[in-house]
Short mmCIF file of C-alpha atoms in Angstrom, two decimals:
data_model
loop_
_atom_site.label_atom_id
_atom_site.label_comp_id
_atom_site.label_asym_id
_atom_site.label_seq_id
_atom_site.Cartn_x
_atom_site.Cartn_y
_atom_site.Cartn_z
CA MET A 73 -57.77 18.79 -38.78
CA PRO A 74 -58.78 20.86 -35.73
CA GLY A 75 -56.57 23.67 -34.61
CA GLY A 76 -57.21 26.52 -37.02
CA LYS A 77 -60.52 27.65 -35.53
CA SER A 78 -60.85 30.26 -32.85
CA GLY A 79 -60.65 28.73 -29.41
CA GLY A 80 -59.00 25.51 -30.62
CA PRO A 81 -55.42 24.39 -30.23
CA PRO A 82 -52.66 26.18 -32.14
CA ALA A 83 -52.34 25.02 -35.73
CA ALA A 84 -49.87 22.20 -36.33
CA ARG A 85 -47.18 22.27 -39.02
CA THR A 86 -48.27 22.11 -42.63
CA ASP A 87 -46.35 21.59 -45.86
CA ALA A 88 -46.27 23.83 -48.94
CA ASN A 89 -49.76 22.60 -49.93
CA ASP A 90 -51.18 23.38 -46.47
CA THR A 91 -51.45 19.66 -45.69
CA PRO A 92 -50.89 18.66 -42.05
CA VAL A 93 -47.43 17.19 -41.46
CA ASP A 94 -47.29 13.59 -40.29
CA ALA A 95 -46.26 13.32 -36.62
CA PHE A 96 -43.47 10.90 -37.57
CA THR A 97 -41.95 13.05 -40.32
CA GLU A 98 -38.33 14.01 -39.66
CA PRO A 99 -38.36 17.81 -39.16
CA ALA A 100 -36.66 19.88 -41.84
CA VAL A 101 -37.70 23.47 -41.03
CA ARG A 102 -35.81 25.35 -38.31
CA VAL A 103 -37.84 26.32 -35.25
CA GLY A 104 -38.20 29.97 -34.26
CA PRO A 105 -37.45 31.97 -31.10
CA ARG A 106 -40.98 31.77 -29.68
CA TRP A 107 -41.08 27.97 -29.68
CA ILE A 108 -37.54 27.73 -28.29
CA THR A 109 -38.40 30.23 -25.53
CA SER A 110 -41.43 28.17 -24.51
CA VAL A 111 -39.28 25.04 -24.22
CA VAL A 112 -36.66 26.93 -22.20
CA LEU A 113 -39.35 28.17 -19.78
CA VAL A 114 -40.70 24.65 -19.25
CA ASN A 115 -37.18 23.53 -18.39
CA VAL A 116 -36.80 26.47 -15.99
CA GLY A 117 -40.00 25.59 -14.14
CA ILE A 118 -39.26 21.87 -13.92
CA ASN A 119 -35.74 22.43 -12.63
CA VAL A 120 -36.77 25.00 -10.02
CA ALA A 121 -39.16 22.32 -8.76
CA PHE A 122 -36.36 19.72 -8.81
CA PHE A 123 -33.37 21.61 -7.49
CA GLY A 124 -34.83 24.04 -4.96
CA PRO A 125 -35.81 21.04 -2.82
CA ILE A 126 -32.80 18.85 -3.72
CA GLN A 127 -30.16 21.51 -3.08
CA VAL A 128 -31.46 23.02 0.16
CA LEU A 129 -35.15 22.64 1.12
CA LEU A 130 -35.20 18.87 1.62
CA GLY A 131 -31.90 19.08 3.51
CA ASN A 132 -33.21 21.81 5.81
CA GLN A 133 -36.43 19.90 6.39
CA ALA A 134 -34.50 16.69 7.16
CA GLU A 135 -32.29 18.57 9.62
CA ALA A 136 -35.33 20.11 11.31
CA MET A 137 -36.80 16.64 11.78
CA ASP A 138 -33.68 14.91 13.10
CA ALA A 139 -30.33 16.72 13.03
CA GLN A 140 -28.36 13.61 13.99
CA ASN A 141 -29.75 11.50 11.16
CA LYS A 142 -30.13 14.22 8.52
CA GLU A 143 -27.90 12.45 5.97
CA ALA A 144 -29.87 9.21 6.23
CA ILE A 145 -33.24 10.99 5.94
CA LEU A 146 -32.08 12.99 2.92
CA ALA A 147 -30.71 9.84 1.29
CA LEU A 148 -34.03 8.03 1.90
CA VAL A 149 -36.18 10.85 0.50
CA THR A 150 -34.07 11.57 -2.58
CA GLY A 151 -33.52 7.86 -3.24
CA CYS A 152 -37.27 7.11 -3.16
CA GLY A 153 -38.00 10.03 -5.45
CA ALA A 154 -35.33 8.99 -7.89
CA ALA A 155 -36.66 5.41 -7.91
CA VAL A 156 -40.06 6.75 -8.98
CA SER A 157 -38.43 8.83 -11.71
CA LEU A 158 -36.90 5.65 -13.14
CA VAL A 159 -40.40 4.49 -14.03
CA ALA A 160 -42.09 7.84 -14.63
CA ASN A 161 -39.86 9.16 -17.39
CA PRO A 162 -40.07 6.27 -19.87
CA LEU A 163 -43.69 5.53 -18.93
CA PHE A 164 -44.94 9.07 -19.56
CA GLY A 165 -42.78 9.23 -22.67
CA ALA A 166 -44.43 6.07 -24.00
CA PHE A 167 -47.91 7.38 -23.16
CA SER A 168 -47.17 10.61 -25.01
CA ASP A 169 -46.01 8.62 -28.06
CA ARG A 170 -49.51 7.11 -28.27
CA THR A 171 -51.56 10.21 -27.41
CA THR A 172 -54.06 11.31 -30.07
CA SER A 173 -55.21 14.54 -28.45
CA ARG A 174 -56.08 17.36 -30.85
CA PHE A 175 -53.54 19.46 -28.92
CA GLY A 176 -50.73 17.10 -29.93
CA ARG A 177 -48.88 14.21 -28.34
CA ARG A 178 -46.80 16.08 -25.76
CA VAL A 179 -48.91 19.02 -24.50
CA PRO A 180 -51.38 16.99 -22.38
CA TRP A 181 -48.56 15.30 -20.47
CA VAL A 182 -46.72 18.57 -19.85
CA LEU A 183 -49.93 19.83 -18.22
CA ILE A 184 -50.68 16.67 -16.23
CA GLY A 185 -47.11 16.43 -14.97
CA ALA A 186 -47.00 20.09 -13.92
CA LEU A 187 -50.25 19.79 -11.97
CA LEU A 188 -49.09 16.66 -10.14
CA GLY A 189 -45.78 18.28 -9.23
CA THR A 190 -47.44 21.49 -8.05
CA PHE A 191 -49.85 19.80 -5.66
CA ALA A 192 -47.16 17.52 -4.21
CA LEU A 193 -44.77 20.42 -3.60
CA LEU A 194 -47.48 22.25 -1.69
CA GLY A 195 -48.11 19.08 0.34
CA LEU A 196 -44.41 18.71 1.23
CA ALA A 197 -44.59 21.85 3.36
CA GLY A 198 -46.72 20.03 5.92
CA ALA A 199 -45.07 16.59 5.80
CA PRO A 200 -45.11 15.24 9.39
CA GLY A 201 -42.22 12.80 9.05
CA ALA A 202 -39.63 11.17 6.83
CA ALA A 203 -42.12 8.69 5.32
CA ALA A 204 -44.49 11.46 4.27
CA MET A 205 -41.57 13.47 2.87
CA ALA A 206 -40.47 10.48 0.81
CA ALA A 207 -44.00 9.83 -0.48
CA LEU A 208 -44.67 13.44 -1.47
CA TRP A 209 -41.23 13.91 -3.04
CA SER A 210 -41.92 10.78 -5.05
CA VAL A 211 -45.10 12.38 -6.42
CA VAL A 212 -43.11 15.52 -7.29
CA GLN A 213 -40.69 13.32 -9.20
CA LEU A 214 -43.58 11.50 -10.89
CA GLY A 215 -45.16 14.71 -12.16
CA CYS A 216 -42.00 16.60 -13.06
CA ASN A 217 -40.48 13.62 -14.86
CA GLY A 218 -43.73 13.18 -16.79
CA ALA A 219 -43.56 16.77 -17.98
CA LEU A 220 -39.83 16.45 -18.66
CA ALA A 221 -40.32 13.30 -20.75
CA ALA A 222 -42.90 15.05 -22.92
CA ILE A 223 -40.96 18.29 -23.45
CA THR A 224 -37.74 16.40 -24.18
CA ALA A 225 -39.45 14.33 -26.88
CA ALA A 226 -40.88 17.51 -28.41
CA VAL A 227 -37.37 18.59 -29.47
CA PRO A 228 -36.65 15.79 -31.98
CA ASP A 229 -40.32 16.03 -33.01
CA ARG A 230 -39.83 19.62 -34.15
CA VAL A 231 -36.11 20.48 -34.45
CA PRO A 232 -33.99 19.44 -37.47
CA VAL A 233 -30.70 17.65 -36.75
CA GLN A 234 -28.55 20.59 -37.83
CA GLN A 235 -30.21 22.85 -35.21
CA ARG A 236 -30.29 20.43 -32.28
CA GLY A 237 -26.96 21.43 -30.74
CA ASN A 238 -28.10 25.05 -30.56
CA VAL A 239 -31.58 24.19 -29.24
CA GLY A 240 -30.05 21.66 -26.84
CA GLY A 241 -27.77 24.40 -25.52
CA LEU A 242 -30.65 26.83 -25.05
CA ALA A 243 -32.80 24.16 -23.39
CA SER A 244 -29.83 23.45 -21.12
CA MET A 245 -29.78 27.17 -20.34
CA GLY A 246 -33.33 26.71 -19.06
CA THR A 247 -32.11 23.82 -16.93
CA VAL A 248 -29.33 25.93 -15.45
CA LEU A 249 -31.60 28.92 -14.84
CA GLY A 250 -33.95 26.55 -13.05
CA ILE A 251 -31.11 25.23 -10.89
CA VAL A 252 -30.06 28.79 -10.02
CA GLY A 253 -33.66 29.81 -9.42
CA GLY A 254 -34.20 26.84 -7.14
CA ALA A 255 -31.08 27.63 -5.13
CA GLY A 256 -32.04 31.31 -5.02
CA VAL A 257 -35.52 30.52 -3.72
CA ALA A 258 -34.09 28.18 -1.08
CA SER A 259 -31.52 30.76 0.01
CA ALA A 260 -34.04 33.62 0.10
CA VAL A 261 -36.56 31.82 2.31
CA GLY A 262 -33.90 30.73 4.82
CA GLY A 263 -35.29 28.10 7.16
CA ASN A 264 -38.88 28.64 5.97
CA PHE A 265 -38.96 25.62 3.70
CA ALA A 266 -42.78 25.74 3.51
CA LEU A 267 -42.57 29.07 1.71
CA GLY A 268 -39.78 27.70 -0.45
CA TYR A 269 -41.92 24.78 -1.61
CA ALA A 270 -44.79 27.16 -2.45
CA VAL A 271 -42.54 29.35 -4.60
CA CYS A 272 -41.13 26.28 -6.38
CA ALA A 273 -44.69 25.10 -7.10
CA ALA A 274 -45.62 28.49 -8.57
CA ALA A 275 -42.50 28.49 -10.76
CA LEU A 276 -43.37 25.03 -12.11
CA LEU A 277 -46.91 26.01 -13.01
CA LEU A 278 -45.97 29.36 -14.58
CA GLY A 279 -43.09 27.80 -16.52
CA VAL A 280 -45.34 25.58 -18.63
CA LEU A 281 -47.98 28.16 -19.60
CA MET A 282 -46.32 29.56 -22.73
CA TYR A 283 -45.77 26.08 -24.15
CA LEU A 284 -49.29 24.94 -23.33
CA PHE A 285 -50.86 27.89 -25.15
CA GLY A 286 -48.31 28.32 -27.94
CA ALA A 287 -47.08 24.89 -29.00
CA ARG A 288 -47.81 23.84 -32.57
CA GLU A 289 -47.55 20.10 -32.16
CA ASP A 290 -48.23 17.59 -34.91
CA ARG A 291 -51.24 15.46 -34.15
CA LEU A 292 -51.11 11.69 -34.05
CA PHE A 293 -54.29 10.32 -35.57
CA PRO A 294 -55.86 7.13 -34.15
CA PHE A 295 -55.24 5.13 -37.32
CA GLN A 296 -51.48 5.84 -36.98
CA ARG A 297 -51.24 4.38 -33.49
CA PRO A 298 -50.08 0.76 -33.24
CA PRO A 299 -52.54 -1.78 -31.76
CA TRP A 300 -52.42 -1.91 -27.98
CA SER A 301 -51.29 -4.88 -25.91
CA TRP A 302 -49.62 -4.91 -22.52
CA SER A 303 -47.00 -7.40 -23.67
CA SER A 304 -45.83 -5.32 -26.64
CA PHE A 305 -46.03 -2.12 -24.58
CA LEU A 306 -43.80 -3.54 -21.83
CA ARG A 307 -41.41 -5.21 -24.28
CA GLY A 308 -40.92 -1.83 -25.95
CA PHE A 309 -39.02 -0.51 -22.94
CA TRP A 310 -36.16 -2.90 -23.70
CA VAL A 311 -33.98 -1.47 -26.45
CA SER A 312 -31.39 -4.09 -27.34
CA PRO A 313 -27.84 -2.72 -27.10
CA ARG A 314 -26.79 -5.51 -29.48
CA ARG A 315 -29.25 -4.33 -32.13
CA TYR A 316 -28.72 -0.62 -31.40
CA PRO A 317 -25.16 -0.42 -30.03
CA ASP A 318 -24.82 3.37 -30.41
CA TYR A 319 -27.95 3.83 -28.32
CA GLY A 320 -26.54 1.46 -25.67
CA TRP A 321 -23.17 3.22 -25.45
CA ALA A 322 -24.86 6.63 -25.36
CA TRP A 323 -27.01 5.42 -22.45
CA LEU A 324 -23.99 4.11 -20.54
CA THR A 325 -21.91 7.26 -20.98
CA ARG A 326 -24.75 9.48 -19.79
CA PHE A 327 -25.34 7.20 -16.80
CA LEU A 328 -21.70 7.34 -15.69
CA VAL A 329 -21.33 11.11 -16.11
CA ASN A 330 -24.55 11.74 -14.21
CA LEU A 331 -23.64 9.31 -11.43
CA GLY A 332 -20.38 11.17 -10.86
CA ASN A 333 -22.14 14.54 -11.01
CA HIS A 334 -24.87 13.55 -8.51
CA MET A 335 -22.26 12.20 -6.11
CA VAL A 336 -20.61 15.63 -6.19
CA THR A 337 -23.79 17.67 -5.62
CA LEU A 338 -25.75 15.42 -3.22
CA TYR A 339 -24.03 16.51 0.00
CA LEU A 340 -22.87 19.96 -1.12
CA LEU A 341 -24.81 21.67 1.68
CA TYR A 342 -23.23 19.42 4.31
CA PHE A 343 -19.79 19.66 2.60
CA LEU A 344 -19.87 23.43 3.11
CA GLN A 345 -21.07 23.04 6.70
CA ASP A 346 -18.85 20.24 7.93
CA LYS A 347 -15.72 20.30 5.74
CA VAL A 348 -15.31 23.86 4.45
CA HIS A 349 -16.89 25.33 7.62
CA TYR A 350 -18.55 28.10 5.66
CA SER A 351 -20.55 30.31 8.01
CA ASP A 352 -23.81 30.36 6.01
CA ALA A 353 -24.06 27.14 4.03
CA ASN A 354 -27.44 28.00 2.44
CA THR A 355 -26.01 31.20 0.99
CA GLY A 356 -22.85 29.32 0.06
CA VAL A 357 -24.84 26.85 -2.04
CA PHE A 358 -26.52 29.77 -3.81
CA ILE A 359 -23.19 31.50 -4.54
CA LEU A 360 -21.61 28.31 -5.87
CA THR A 361 -24.70 27.62 -7.97
CA GLY A 362 -24.49 31.13 -9.41
CA ILE A 363 -20.83 30.66 -10.37
CA TYR A 364 -21.64 27.27 -11.87
CA ALA A 365 -24.57 28.75 -13.76
CA CYS A 366 -22.58 31.58 -15.33
CA THR A 367 -19.97 29.24 -16.81
CA THR A 368 -22.61 26.66 -17.76
CA LEU A 369 -24.68 29.20 -19.69
CA ILE A 370 -21.68 30.29 -21.71
CA THR A 371 -20.46 26.83 -22.67
CA ALA A 372 -23.97 25.43 -23.24
CA VAL A 373 -24.75 28.02 -25.91
CA LEU A 374 -21.27 28.21 -27.45
CA GLY A 375 -20.70 24.46 -27.29
CA GLY A 376 -24.03 23.74 -28.96
CA LEU A 377 -23.41 26.25 -31.75
CA TRP A 378 -19.85 25.06 -32.32
CA SER A 379 -20.97 21.44 -32.43
CA ASP A 380 -23.67 22.26 -35.01
CA ARG A 381 -21.20 24.14 -37.20
CA THR A 382 -18.59 21.38 -37.15
CA ALA A 383 -21.24 18.62 -37.33
CA LYS A 384 -19.30 16.79 -34.60
CA ARG A 385 -20.57 15.62 -31.21
CA LYS A 386 -18.17 13.05 -29.72
CA PRO A 387 -15.10 15.29 -29.15
CA PHE A 388 -17.26 17.80 -27.26
CA VAL A 389 -18.87 15.11 -25.09
CA MET A 390 -15.53 13.51 -24.27
CA GLY A 391 -13.79 16.79 -23.46
CA SER A 392 -16.63 18.12 -21.33
CA SER A 393 -16.85 14.83 -19.37
CA ALA A 394 -13.15 15.07 -18.54
CA ILE A 395 -13.59 18.68 -17.33
CA ILE A 396 -16.45 17.58 -15.04
CA ALA A 397 -14.14 14.96 -13.53
CA LEU A 398 -11.48 17.64 -12.98
CA ALA A 399 -13.98 19.68 -10.96
CA SER A 400 -14.51 16.72 -8.62
CA LEU A 401 -10.77 16.45 -8.02
CA ILE A 402 -10.53 20.16 -7.19
CA LEU A 403 -13.17 19.71 -4.47
CA ALA A 404 -11.41 16.60 -3.19
CA PHE A 405 -7.97 18.14 -2.76
CA LEU A 406 -8.81 21.79 -2.15
CA PRO A 407 -11.67 21.67 0.41
CA THR A 408 -11.72 25.42 1.03
CA TRP A 409 -14.13 28.16 0.03
CA THR A 410 -11.74 29.23 -2.74
CA GLY A 411 -11.46 25.63 -3.92
CA ALA A 412 -15.24 25.28 -3.89
CA MET A 413 -15.64 28.38 -6.07
CA VAL A 414 -12.99 27.19 -8.55
CA GLY A 415 -14.59 23.74 -8.61
CA ALA A 416 -18.02 25.24 -9.29
CA ALA A 417 -16.65 27.28 -12.20
CA VAL A 418 -14.86 24.30 -13.74
CA LEU A 419 -17.92 22.09 -13.25
CA GLY A 420 -20.03 24.65 -15.10
CA ILE A 421 -17.58 24.86 -18.00
CA GLY A 422 -17.76 21.09 -18.47
CA TYR A 423 -21.42 20.52 -17.74
CA GLY A 424 -22.74 23.27 -19.98
CA ALA A 425 -21.11 21.87 -23.11
CA TYR A 426 -22.00 18.34 -22.01
CA LEU A 427 -25.71 19.09 -21.58
CA ALA A 428 -26.01 20.75 -24.99
CA VAL A 429 -23.97 18.40 -27.14
CA ASP A 430 -24.76 15.09 -25.47
CA PHE A 431 -28.48 15.76 -25.91
CA ALA A 432 -27.95 16.43 -29.63
CA LEU A 433 -25.93 13.21 -29.88
CA LEU A 434 -28.67 11.23 -28.15
CA THR A 435 -31.38 12.41 -30.55
CA GLN A 436 -29.24 11.11 -33.43
CA VAL A 437 -29.03 7.54 -32.09
CA LEU A 438 -32.73 6.98 -31.31
CA PRO A 439 -34.02 3.73 -32.84
CA SER A 440 -37.33 5.07 -34.23
CA ALA A 441 -39.31 8.27 -34.78
CA VAL A 442 -42.47 6.39 -33.73
CA SER A 443 -41.21 5.91 -30.16
CA ARG A 444 -39.11 9.01 -29.50
CA GLY A 445 -40.81 9.75 -26.17
CA ARG A 446 -40.33 6.22 -24.88
CA ASP A 447 -36.75 5.91 -26.12
CA LEU A 448 -35.73 9.29 -24.69
CA GLY A 449 -37.49 8.24 -21.48
CA VAL A 450 -35.31 5.14 -21.34
CA ILE A 451 -32.29 7.38 -21.96
CA ASN A 452 -33.47 9.58 -19.11
CA ILE A 453 -33.21 6.59 -16.78
CA ALA A 454 -29.50 7.35 -17.14
CA ASN A 455 -30.33 10.68 -15.45
CA SER A 456 -32.63 9.21 -12.80
CA LEU A 457 -30.88 5.97 -11.84
CA PRO A 458 -27.79 7.88 -10.64
CA GLN A 459 -30.07 9.76 -8.24
CA VAL A 460 -31.00 6.40 -6.72
CA LEU A 461 -27.48 5.04 -6.66
CA ALA A 462 -25.63 8.23 -5.67
CA PRO A 463 -26.92 8.22 -2.07
CA LEU A 464 -26.17 4.49 -1.75
CA VAL A 465 -22.60 5.04 -2.95
CA ALA A 466 -21.96 8.44 -1.36
CA PHE A 467 -23.28 7.75 2.16
CA PRO A 468 -20.79 4.98 3.08
CA LEU A 469 -17.93 6.85 1.40
CA VAL A 470 -18.60 9.95 3.51
CA GLN A 471 -19.38 8.14 6.75
CA PHE A 472 -16.94 5.20 6.77
CA LEU A 473 -14.44 5.25 3.88
CA GLY A 474 -12.49 8.49 4.03
CA GLY A 475 -15.07 11.26 3.87
CA TYR A 476 -15.38 13.87 1.16
CA VAL A 477 -11.93 13.28 -0.36
CA THR A 478 -12.83 9.68 -1.17
CA LEU A 479 -16.29 10.71 -2.37
CA TYR A 480 -15.01 13.23 -4.89
CA VAL A 481 -12.12 11.08 -6.15
CA VAL A 482 -14.50 8.18 -6.82
CA ALA A 483 -16.89 10.60 -8.56
CA ALA A 484 -14.05 11.79 -10.82
CA VAL A 485 -13.08 8.23 -11.80
CA ILE A 486 -16.68 7.36 -12.66
CA GLY A 487 -17.05 10.49 -14.79
CA LEU A 488 -13.83 9.76 -16.69
CA LEU A 489 -15.13 6.30 -17.57
CA GLY A 490 -18.10 8.04 -19.20
CA ALA A 491 -15.72 10.05 -21.37
CA VAL A 492 -13.85 6.92 -22.43
CA PHE A 493 -16.92 4.99 -23.56
CA VAL A 494 -18.06 7.75 -25.94
CA VAL A 495 -15.40 6.43 -28.33
CA ARG A 496 -17.52 3.29 -28.88
CA ILE A 497 -20.33 5.26 -30.55
CA ARG A 498 -19.88 4.73 -34.31
CA GLY A 499 -22.86 6.36 -36.03
CA VAL A 500 -22.13 9.93 -34.89
CA GLU A 501 -18.88 11.82 -35.35
#
């Protein structure tokens, strides 16, 4: 097997007899700090590329184009991008499941996705109108979701079940650091969104380098790959909730929690401008993101470790979902700068534990080791679809049905439903 020679890919896992480990073998050996760090950095880069634009840069660019219709432009751009991500995540995940590269199944798609995202971010700086913004942001979503699908599938490929809460928490730390980094970049560049996009592109490219050069992925050999047909490939994206009910309930709970969360964050910049009347909304978003990040980092790591030690997932997911809903209610009924800071802290407490433990839970309800990338990609539709629906739900609530109070109350109710449905998952405690 290639990989041990100088200049080749890093050596894959081997057993006690130095025999290459089958790509579908359930991992039993704990992963080390270097591999975990490389996964964290990929998550940092991807989320800088996601959230720098989503939190501030796209909003500033939309306002520069047409201040009166900024909400509609932002909804169009983010909605189109999210629609692309619905397809990109499971599609790239399925491609990576079938990849027989000597570098492994996931590495090539991390690279391809990062390159696509980088070039599209650089192109966004010169977008002449809303249509071009939407098209280029869609390519960013295509590339970044491709890389995200591959790196997400790498975790159950390599991490044993009893370590997944901890690794999920640390990977979530990368997500949060990326969110903070994106907000920090956007705040630092002020109205110069072209510079902001360039910095986000650089962060994405640099974030994947350690994984690309240091991953020890198990190779899928051609004889292990199922025969190809378009019909079987497309049918594979439907995972029957009747046959795999735990998978179906896990998908639904993640969808509801993420829909509520995206409804809260979508118009945060405009909430600070128009409702809280904060003098510098860009800086305000960065401050709130920093508060959110601090509490998220703590609960992501501690929640993941605690969940691993107790071997329980559901109580943590339910409790954290309820805390996220509480944060929405704080914003609804205390629309002040103090209320926004308290809401950000509470949101971080809930979302940190949720990110770590829910991911561990999801890896334990996947139907098959053969299709981890595809199945996690389908799960990730529960992350992407709310990005499509959140603008469609949030825009009329803000404009015609009571404003931000209604928006945040509805978001809280949706999130609480996610907590309730976790009870229906039977195969995980």
